Short mmCIF file of C-alpha atoms in Angstrom, two decimals:
data_model
loop_
_atom_site.label_atom_id
_atom_site.label_comp_id
_atom_site.label_asym_id
_atom_site.label_seq_id
_atom_site.Cartn_x
_atom_site.Cartn_y
_atom_site.Cartn_z
CA MET A 4 0.00 0.00 0.00
CA PHE A 5 2.89 2.38 0.71
CA GLY A 6 5.57 3.52 -1.74
CA ASP A 7 7.96 4.72 0.96
CA PRO A 8 11.16 2.60 0.75
CA LEU A 9 11.29 2.66 4.57
CA LEU A 10 8.23 0.41 4.69
CA ILE A 11 9.36 -2.08 2.06
CA GLY A 12 10.43 -5.40 3.55
CA ASP A 13 10.68 -6.20 7.25
CA ILE A 14 9.64 -3.48 9.67
CA GLY A 15 11.60 -3.32 12.91
CA LEU A 16 12.08 -0.95 15.81
CA THR A 17 14.22 1.44 13.72
CA GLU A 18 11.51 1.87 11.11
CA VAL A 19 8.84 2.43 13.77
CA LEU A 20 10.96 5.07 15.52
CA ILE A 21 11.61 6.86 12.21
CA VAL A 22 7.88 6.95 11.47
CA LEU A 23 7.22 8.36 14.95
CA PHE A 24 9.96 10.94 14.37
CA LYS A 25 8.38 11.93 11.04
CA THR A 26 4.98 12.24 12.72
CA VAL A 27 6.31 14.57 15.42
CA LEU A 28 8.34 16.54 12.86
CA THR A 29 5.36 16.96 10.53
CA PHE A 30 3.09 18.03 13.38
CA GLY A 31 5.73 20.46 14.64
CA ILE A 32 6.21 21.98 11.18
CA MET A 33 2.45 22.44 10.87
CA LEU A 34 2.07 24.11 14.28
CA VAL A 35 4.99 26.48 13.73
CA ALA A 36 3.66 27.27 10.24
CA VAL A 37 0.23 28.13 11.69
CA ILE A 38 1.72 30.44 14.31
CA LEU A 39 3.80 32.24 11.69
CA MET A 40 0.93 32.32 9.17
CA ILE A 41 -1.43 34.12 11.56
CA TRP A 42 1.29 36.69 12.25
CA PHE A 43 2.08 36.93 8.53
CA GLU A 44 -1.55 37.59 7.60
CA ARG A 45 -2.01 40.27 10.24
CA LYS A 46 1.24 41.98 9.24
CA VAL A 47 0.58 41.90 5.48
CA ILE A 48 -2.99 43.18 5.82
CA ALA A 49 -1.73 45.91 8.15
CA ASP A 50 0.84 46.97 5.54
CA LEU A 51 -1.77 46.93 2.76
CA GLN A 52 -4.08 49.08 4.91
CA ASN A 53 -1.28 51.43 6.04
CA ARG A 54 -1.34 50.17 9.64
CA VAL A 55 1.36 48.84 11.95
CA GLY A 56 -0.10 45.47 12.94
CA PRO A 57 1.29 43.30 15.77
CA ASN A 58 4.50 44.86 17.09
CA LEU A 59 4.60 44.48 20.89
CA ALA A 60 4.76 40.75 21.73
CA GLY A 61 8.28 39.69 20.78
CA PRO A 62 10.45 41.02 17.95
CA TRP A 63 8.22 42.41 15.14
CA GLY A 64 5.22 41.01 17.03
CA LEU A 65 6.19 37.39 16.25
CA LEU A 66 4.94 36.13 19.63
CA GLN A 67 1.49 37.72 19.30
CA THR A 68 -0.11 34.47 18.10
CA LEU A 69 1.45 32.57 21.00
CA ALA A 70 0.12 35.16 23.43
CA ASP A 71 -3.37 34.89 21.92
CA GLY A 72 -3.24 31.09 22.21
CA ILE A 73 -2.25 31.23 25.89
CA LYS A 74 -5.07 33.70 26.52
CA LEU A 75 -7.61 31.32 24.92
CA ILE A 76 -6.39 28.41 27.05
CA PHE A 77 -7.13 30.29 30.28
CA LYS A 78 -10.46 31.78 29.20
CA GLN A 79 -13.68 30.28 30.60
CA ASP A 80 -15.08 27.40 28.53
CA ILE A 81 -18.83 27.93 28.12
CA ILE A 82 -21.21 25.28 26.79
CA PRO A 83 -24.76 26.47 25.90
CA SER A 84 -27.52 24.90 27.96
CA LYS A 85 -29.32 23.61 24.85
CA ALA A 86 -26.20 22.20 23.22
CA ASP A 87 -25.52 18.52 22.57
CA ARG A 88 -22.49 18.34 24.86
CA LEU A 89 -20.83 15.29 23.28
CA ILE A 90 -21.09 16.48 19.66
CA PHE A 91 -20.27 20.02 20.76
CA ALA A 92 -16.97 18.75 22.20
CA ILE A 93 -16.09 16.46 19.26
CA ALA A 94 -16.79 18.90 16.42
CA PRO A 95 -13.57 21.00 16.75
CA PHE A 96 -11.42 17.87 16.40
CA LEU A 97 -13.33 16.83 13.28
CA ALA A 98 -12.16 20.12 11.79
CA LEU A 99 -8.54 19.71 12.94
CA VAL A 100 -7.73 16.09 12.09
CA PRO A 101 -8.49 16.13 8.33
CA ALA A 102 -6.16 19.11 7.82
CA PHE A 103 -3.25 17.33 9.50
CA VAL A 104 -3.89 14.02 7.68
CA SER A 105 -3.92 15.84 4.34
CA PHE A 106 -0.67 17.62 5.21
CA GLY A 107 0.88 14.25 6.04
CA ILE A 108 0.82 13.11 2.40
CA VAL A 109 2.57 16.22 1.07
CA PRO A 110 6.27 15.85 0.12
CA LEU A 111 8.22 18.50 2.04
CA GLY A 112 11.69 17.84 0.63
CA GLY A 113 13.96 15.39 -1.12
CA ASP A 114 16.06 15.76 -4.28
CA PHE A 115 13.62 14.84 -7.06
CA GLN A 116 16.00 16.02 -9.77
CA ASN A 117 18.77 13.50 -9.10
CA ASN A 118 17.66 11.09 -6.38
CA GLY A 119 13.95 10.47 -6.94
CA GLY A 120 13.01 12.33 -3.77
CA VAL A 121 14.68 9.76 -1.49
CA VAL A 122 16.42 11.01 1.66
CA SER A 123 18.59 9.11 4.12
CA TRP A 124 17.65 9.45 7.79
CA PHE A 125 19.42 7.49 10.54
CA GLY A 126 20.90 5.18 7.94
CA GLU A 127 17.53 4.34 6.30
CA ASP A 128 16.16 5.49 2.95
CA THR A 129 12.76 7.17 3.17
CA TYR A 130 10.69 10.08 1.83
CA PHE A 131 10.49 13.51 3.44
CA GLN A 132 6.75 13.13 4.00
CA LEU A 133 4.80 11.41 6.71
CA ALA A 134 3.17 8.86 4.38
CA ASP A 135 2.99 8.15 0.67
CA PRO A 136 -0.11 5.98 0.18
CA GLN A 137 -0.66 4.90 -3.40
CA ILE A 138 -4.18 6.31 -3.03
CA GLY A 139 -2.94 9.66 -1.73
CA PHE A 140 -5.12 11.42 -4.29
CA LEU A 141 -8.23 9.78 -2.80
CA VAL A 142 -7.10 10.47 0.77
CA LEU A 143 -7.04 14.16 -0.10
CA LEU A 144 -10.61 14.06 -1.45
CA ALA A 145 -11.81 12.05 1.56
CA MET A 146 -10.28 14.46 4.08
CA SER A 147 -11.71 17.42 2.17
CA SER A 148 -15.17 15.90 2.55
CA ILE A 149 -14.77 14.92 6.22
CA GLY A 150 -13.73 18.45 7.16
CA VAL A 151 -17.27 19.63 6.42
CA TYR A 152 -18.59 17.50 9.28
CA GLY A 153 -16.72 19.62 11.82
CA MET A 154 -18.54 22.77 10.73
CA MET A 155 -21.89 21.06 10.26
CA LEU A 156 -21.89 19.31 13.64
CA ALA A 157 -20.59 22.42 15.41
CA GLY A 158 -23.51 24.44 14.11
CA TRP A 159 -26.09 21.74 14.74
CA SER A 160 -24.91 20.88 18.26
CA SER A 161 -24.81 24.51 19.45
CA GLY A 162 -28.58 24.64 19.95
CA SER A 163 -28.75 28.07 18.31
CA LYS A 164 -30.26 29.23 15.02
CA TYR A 165 -27.43 31.36 13.66
CA PRO A 166 -24.74 28.64 13.93
CA LEU A 167 -27.16 26.13 12.39
CA ILE A 168 -27.87 28.39 9.40
CA SER A 169 -24.14 28.93 8.95
CA ALA A 170 -23.50 25.17 9.13
CA VAL A 171 -26.10 24.51 6.42
CA ARG A 172 -24.56 27.24 4.30
CA ALA A 173 -21.10 25.72 4.82
CA SER A 174 -22.32 22.29 3.70
CA ALA A 175 -23.96 23.66 0.57
CA GLN A 176 -20.87 25.69 -0.28
CA ALA A 177 -18.52 22.73 0.21
CA ILE A 178 -20.67 20.38 -1.88
CA SER A 179 -20.98 22.98 -4.66
CA TYR A 180 -17.23 23.39 -5.03
CA GLU A 181 -16.17 19.82 -4.21
CA ALA A 182 -17.20 18.68 -7.70
CA ALA A 183 -15.16 21.33 -9.50
CA LEU A 184 -12.17 20.69 -7.23
CA GLY A 185 -12.38 16.95 -7.90
CA LEU A 186 -12.61 17.38 -11.67
CA SER A 187 -9.52 19.61 -11.69
CA LEU A 188 -7.69 16.97 -9.64
CA VAL A 189 -8.63 14.29 -12.16
CA SER A 190 -6.94 16.41 -14.85
CA VAL A 191 -3.70 16.17 -12.86
CA LEU A 192 -4.19 12.43 -12.47
CA LEU A 193 -4.69 12.11 -16.21
CA VAL A 194 -1.34 13.67 -17.11
CA SER A 195 0.61 12.24 -14.14
CA GLY A 196 -0.67 8.67 -14.32
CA SER A 197 -0.53 8.13 -10.55
CA LEU A 198 -2.54 8.72 -7.38
CA SER A 199 0.62 9.08 -5.27
CA THR A 200 1.65 12.63 -4.38
CA HIS A 201 5.30 11.57 -4.49
CA ASP A 202 4.91 10.19 -8.02
CA ILE A 203 3.05 13.33 -9.11
CA VAL A 204 6.00 15.48 -7.98
CA LEU A 205 8.46 13.06 -9.60
CA ALA A 206 6.60 13.36 -12.92
CA GLN A 207 7.10 17.15 -12.80
CA ALA A 208 10.84 16.98 -12.02
CA GLY A 209 13.52 17.30 -14.65
CA GLU A 210 13.79 19.53 -17.69
CA GLY A 211 10.66 20.83 -19.32
CA TYR A 212 10.07 22.42 -22.70
CA LEU A 213 13.24 23.71 -24.38
CA GLY A 214 15.10 23.07 -21.13
CA ILE A 215 13.76 26.37 -19.73
CA ILE A 216 10.01 26.06 -19.12
CA PRO A 217 9.32 23.82 -16.08
CA ASN A 218 7.51 20.54 -16.55
CA TRP A 219 4.86 21.59 -14.04
CA ASN A 220 1.28 20.40 -14.26
CA VAL A 221 0.04 23.98 -14.29
CA ILE A 222 1.55 24.17 -17.80
CA VAL A 223 0.99 20.57 -18.91
CA THR A 224 -2.73 20.71 -18.11
CA GLY A 225 -3.18 24.09 -19.76
CA ILE A 226 -3.58 26.39 -16.68
CA VAL A 227 -7.40 26.01 -16.62
CA PRO A 228 -7.49 23.14 -14.03
CA PHE A 229 -5.09 25.13 -11.85
CA VAL A 230 -7.30 28.23 -11.90
CA ILE A 231 -10.40 26.14 -11.17
CA PHE A 232 -8.65 24.33 -8.31
CA LEU A 233 -7.46 27.65 -6.86
CA ILE A 234 -10.97 29.14 -6.89
CA ALA A 235 -12.64 25.95 -5.62
CA ALA A 236 -10.04 25.53 -2.85
CA THR A 237 -10.60 29.12 -1.74
CA ALA A 238 -14.33 28.42 -1.48
CA GLU A 239 -13.67 25.13 0.34
CA LEU A 240 -11.53 26.99 2.87
CA ASN A 241 -14.23 29.64 3.39
CA ARG A 242 -11.66 32.32 2.62
CA ALA A 243 -12.45 35.74 1.20
CA PRO A 244 -14.18 36.47 -1.12
CA PHE A 245 -16.09 33.23 -0.39
CA ASP A 246 -16.29 33.57 3.41
CA LEU A 247 -20.08 33.60 3.58
CA VAL A 248 -19.99 30.92 6.28
CA GLU A 249 -18.72 33.61 8.67
CA ALA A 250 -20.69 36.51 7.20
CA GLU A 251 -20.87 38.64 10.32
CA GLN A 252 -23.57 40.94 8.88
CA GLU A 253 -26.20 38.21 8.97
CA LEU A 254 -24.76 35.27 10.95
CA THR A 255 -22.86 36.96 13.79
CA GLY A 256 -19.77 34.72 14.12
CA GLY A 257 -20.92 31.82 11.96
CA PHE A 258 -21.00 28.14 12.89
CA ASN A 259 -18.62 28.65 15.85
CA THR A 260 -20.56 31.54 17.45
CA GLU A 261 -21.30 29.57 20.64
CA TYR A 262 -17.71 28.33 21.08
CA SER A 263 -15.30 29.97 23.49
CA SER A 264 -11.91 29.39 25.08
CA ILE A 265 -9.71 26.68 23.59
CA ARG A 266 -12.61 25.11 21.68
CA PHE A 267 -12.86 28.29 19.62
CA GLY A 268 -9.08 28.17 19.33
CA HIS A 269 -9.33 24.73 17.73
CA PHE A 270 -11.54 26.09 14.95
CA TYR A 271 -9.22 29.06 14.51
CA LEU A 272 -6.27 26.67 14.33
CA ALA A 273 -8.09 24.42 11.86
CA GLU A 274 -8.79 27.35 9.53
CA TYR A 275 -5.12 28.17 9.16
CA MET A 276 -4.04 24.53 9.10
CA ASN A 277 -6.41 24.00 6.18
CA LEU A 278 -5.06 27.08 4.42
CA ILE A 279 -1.44 25.92 4.76
CA THR A 280 -2.34 22.35 3.80
CA MET A 281 -4.24 23.42 0.69
CA SER A 282 -1.41 25.75 -0.34
CA ALA A 283 1.07 22.88 0.02
CA ILE A 284 -1.22 20.60 -2.00
CA MET A 285 -1.53 23.16 -4.81
CA ALA A 286 2.25 23.55 -4.86
CA THR A 287 2.60 19.75 -5.00
CA LEU A 288 0.01 19.09 -7.69
CA PHE A 289 0.65 22.01 -10.02
CA LEU A 290 4.05 23.62 -9.28
CA GLY A 291 6.25 20.56 -8.80
CA GLY A 292 6.36 20.63 -4.99
CA PRO A 293 9.95 20.36 -3.73
CA ALA A 294 11.26 19.68 -7.26
CA GLY A 295 13.63 22.40 -8.42
CA PRO A 296 17.23 23.11 -9.36
CA VAL A 297 19.89 21.97 -6.90
CA PHE A 298 23.22 23.76 -7.03
CA GLY A 299 26.07 25.04 -4.89
CA PRO A 300 28.13 23.04 -2.36
CA ASP A 301 27.05 19.47 -1.61
CA ILE A 302 26.03 20.45 1.91
CA LEU A 303 23.26 22.64 0.45
CA HIS A 304 21.80 19.98 -1.86
CA PRO A 305 19.44 18.45 0.76
CA ILE A 306 18.21 21.93 1.71
CA TRP A 307 17.24 23.33 -1.70
CA PRO A 308 14.13 21.13 -2.23
CA SER A 309 12.61 22.28 1.06
CA VAL A 310 13.47 25.89 0.16
CA TRP A 311 11.65 25.58 -3.18
CA MET A 312 8.65 24.04 -1.43
CA PHE A 313 8.60 26.84 1.13
CA LEU A 314 8.71 29.54 -1.55
CA LYS A 315 5.90 27.95 -3.56
CA VAL A 316 3.68 27.58 -0.50
CA LEU A 317 4.49 31.16 0.53
CA PHE A 318 3.32 32.36 -2.89
CA PHE A 319 -0.13 30.84 -2.36
CA LEU A 320 -0.35 32.07 1.22
CA PHE A 321 0.45 35.62 0.18
CA ALA A 322 -2.13 35.40 -2.62
CA ALA A 323 -4.77 34.30 -0.08
CA VAL A 324 -3.93 37.19 2.26
CA TRP A 325 -3.90 39.66 -0.62
CA ALA A 326 -7.33 38.44 -1.76
CA ARG A 327 -8.72 38.80 1.76
CA ALA A 328 -7.50 42.38 1.99
CA THR A 329 -8.68 43.34 -1.49
CA LEU A 330 -11.79 41.54 -2.72
CA PRO A 331 -15.34 42.18 -1.47
CA ARG A 332 -17.49 39.26 -0.35
CA PHE A 333 -19.68 37.53 -2.95
CA ARG A 334 -23.43 37.35 -2.56
CA TYR A 335 -24.65 33.83 -1.87
CA ASP A 336 -26.43 33.51 -5.23
CA GLN A 337 -23.23 34.61 -6.98
CA LEU A 338 -21.30 31.98 -5.05
CA MET A 339 -23.67 29.21 -6.12
CA ASP A 340 -23.84 30.41 -9.73
CA LEU A 341 -20.04 30.46 -10.02
CA GLY A 342 -19.74 26.92 -8.70
CA TRP A 343 -22.58 25.19 -10.56
CA LYS A 344 -22.91 27.22 -13.76
CA ALA A 345 -19.29 28.09 -14.47
CA LEU A 346 -16.61 26.05 -12.68
CA ILE A 347 -18.15 22.59 -12.98
CA PRO A 348 -18.98 22.84 -16.73
CA ILE A 349 -15.56 24.33 -17.53
CA ALA A 350 -13.72 21.72 -15.43
CA LEU A 351 -15.66 18.87 -17.06
CA GLY A 352 -15.15 20.22 -20.57
CA TRP A 353 -11.42 20.72 -20.04
CA LEU A 354 -11.07 17.24 -18.56
CA LEU A 355 -12.71 15.73 -21.64
CA LEU A 356 -10.39 17.80 -23.85
CA LEU A 357 -7.29 16.51 -22.02
CA ALA A 358 -8.61 12.94 -22.24
CA ALA A 359 -9.18 13.31 -26.00
CA ILE A 360 -5.63 14.64 -26.46
CA GLN A 361 -4.20 11.69 -24.49
CA VAL A 362 -6.16 9.16 -26.56
CA ALA A 363 -5.17 10.92 -29.80
CA ARG A 364 -1.49 10.66 -28.84
CA ASP A 365 -1.78 6.98 -27.93
CA GLN A 366 -3.70 6.09 -31.10
CA GLU A 367 -1.67 8.44 -33.33
CA TRP A 368 -4.76 10.25 -34.57
CA ASN A 369 -4.70 13.55 -36.42
CA MET A 370 -4.20 15.97 -33.54
CA ALA A 371 -5.44 19.03 -35.43
CA LEU A 372 -8.69 17.26 -36.30
CA VAL A 373 -9.19 16.05 -32.72
CA LEU A 374 -8.62 19.56 -31.32
CA GLY A 375 -11.00 21.04 -33.87
CA VAL A 376 -13.77 18.60 -32.99
CA CYS A 377 -13.22 19.10 -29.24
CA ILE A 378 -13.31 22.88 -29.52
CA ALA A 379 -16.49 22.71 -31.61
CA VAL A 380 -18.17 20.40 -29.07
CA MET A 381 -17.11 22.62 -26.15
CA ALA A 382 -18.40 25.74 -27.93
CA LEU A 383 -21.73 24.01 -28.63
CA GLY A 384 -22.00 22.92 -25.00
CA ALA A 385 -21.21 26.44 -23.78
CA ALA A 386 -23.84 27.89 -26.09
CA LEU A 387 -26.50 25.43 -24.93
CA LEU A 388 -25.67 26.02 -21.26
CA THR A 389 -25.75 29.80 -21.69
CA THR A 390 -29.09 29.58 -23.50
CA ALA A 391 -30.57 27.41 -20.75
CA ILE A 392 -29.36 29.77 -18.01
CA ASN A 393 -30.65 32.88 -19.78
CA THR A 394 -34.01 31.22 -20.50
CA ALA A 395 -34.42 30.19 -16.86
CA ARG A 396 -33.52 33.69 -15.69
CA ARG A 397 -36.01 35.28 -18.11
CA LEU A 398 -38.83 32.97 -17.02
CA ARG A 399 -38.08 33.66 -13.36
CA LEU A 400 -38.22 37.42 -13.95
CA GLU A 401 -41.53 37.07 -15.80
CA GLU A 402 -43.00 35.14 -12.88
CA GLU A 403 -41.85 37.83 -10.45
CA VAL A 404 -43.47 40.56 -12.56
CA VAL A 405 -46.78 38.65 -12.70
#
């Protein structure tokens, strides 16, 4: 089931200890990343809005997140009288665990250019990722779906109307964008030929076109699946401009309104864990993950892959912060229209186009003819869909007038 060379053959005490070490290391990296990400977001938004931001707790305000976490730990934990106490207590962990499990299948380092991503730790060959299941692709989709339960159960168990409405809204939003996200992932699977995240990165390593353009999936798949995944992931994360789950104008604090103390901190932690995890996944699937040029003294060779991974993840994190500081919130009908009427049809059409190109290459068909037919079919489908949407809108307006 696992592609990690550490788990091939007999498994002894050394292998078990290395796995435990990787678990602690991965969890530690995630926690430190969350602390720094919260500080980073507050600082960047402050700069964009011509403010100072955190600057008192520690150098440059770096310890502000730690101070906020300690404050939450010592605050009073209040459980509403009408809440389902058991589900109310479990819900925050249902939001936390999927984010960490998803992060565990992301390659964080390893020389993919020359060594296939294999690293040597304590005399054993392994991968710089917690686990490399051959169904890693499906694990990601499963964890993305399970994460919705945390929000839904938190809202339902609170015994209050506003959290419940927010939880229903969160479920509808997640389901609407899950399909588009999955279709864009299938496009990556189609060109990579593997469900393993390690193999997907390995397929993007090496020289690309003309020895200059990277062999990244964002280019190989034609950019469209990447853009769709980026938009759908933003909606899945409930980040601006799709943060209607926490729309304070109509839902007060959203699904976690009734939570306080460290339970609220768990949801806050889960939000940023999900953001970092999804950024790492996008870097892995579309930008080659840790794969990148390795140069300089030999002592630096093991470091460069992790540096490239950090820079790629940082790019997505900055884009998310920039979007939050810049873009206004969508209306709910706009959110649903974008997911069902735009992203899903485009993702499906592009997937069929990529599949037709793959079959044409394998069967040595006339590529120009295949592309012409595909473009004609996609144009016809777009025309029919647009006509249906406009007709439905016109009929709805006529009914409202009557």
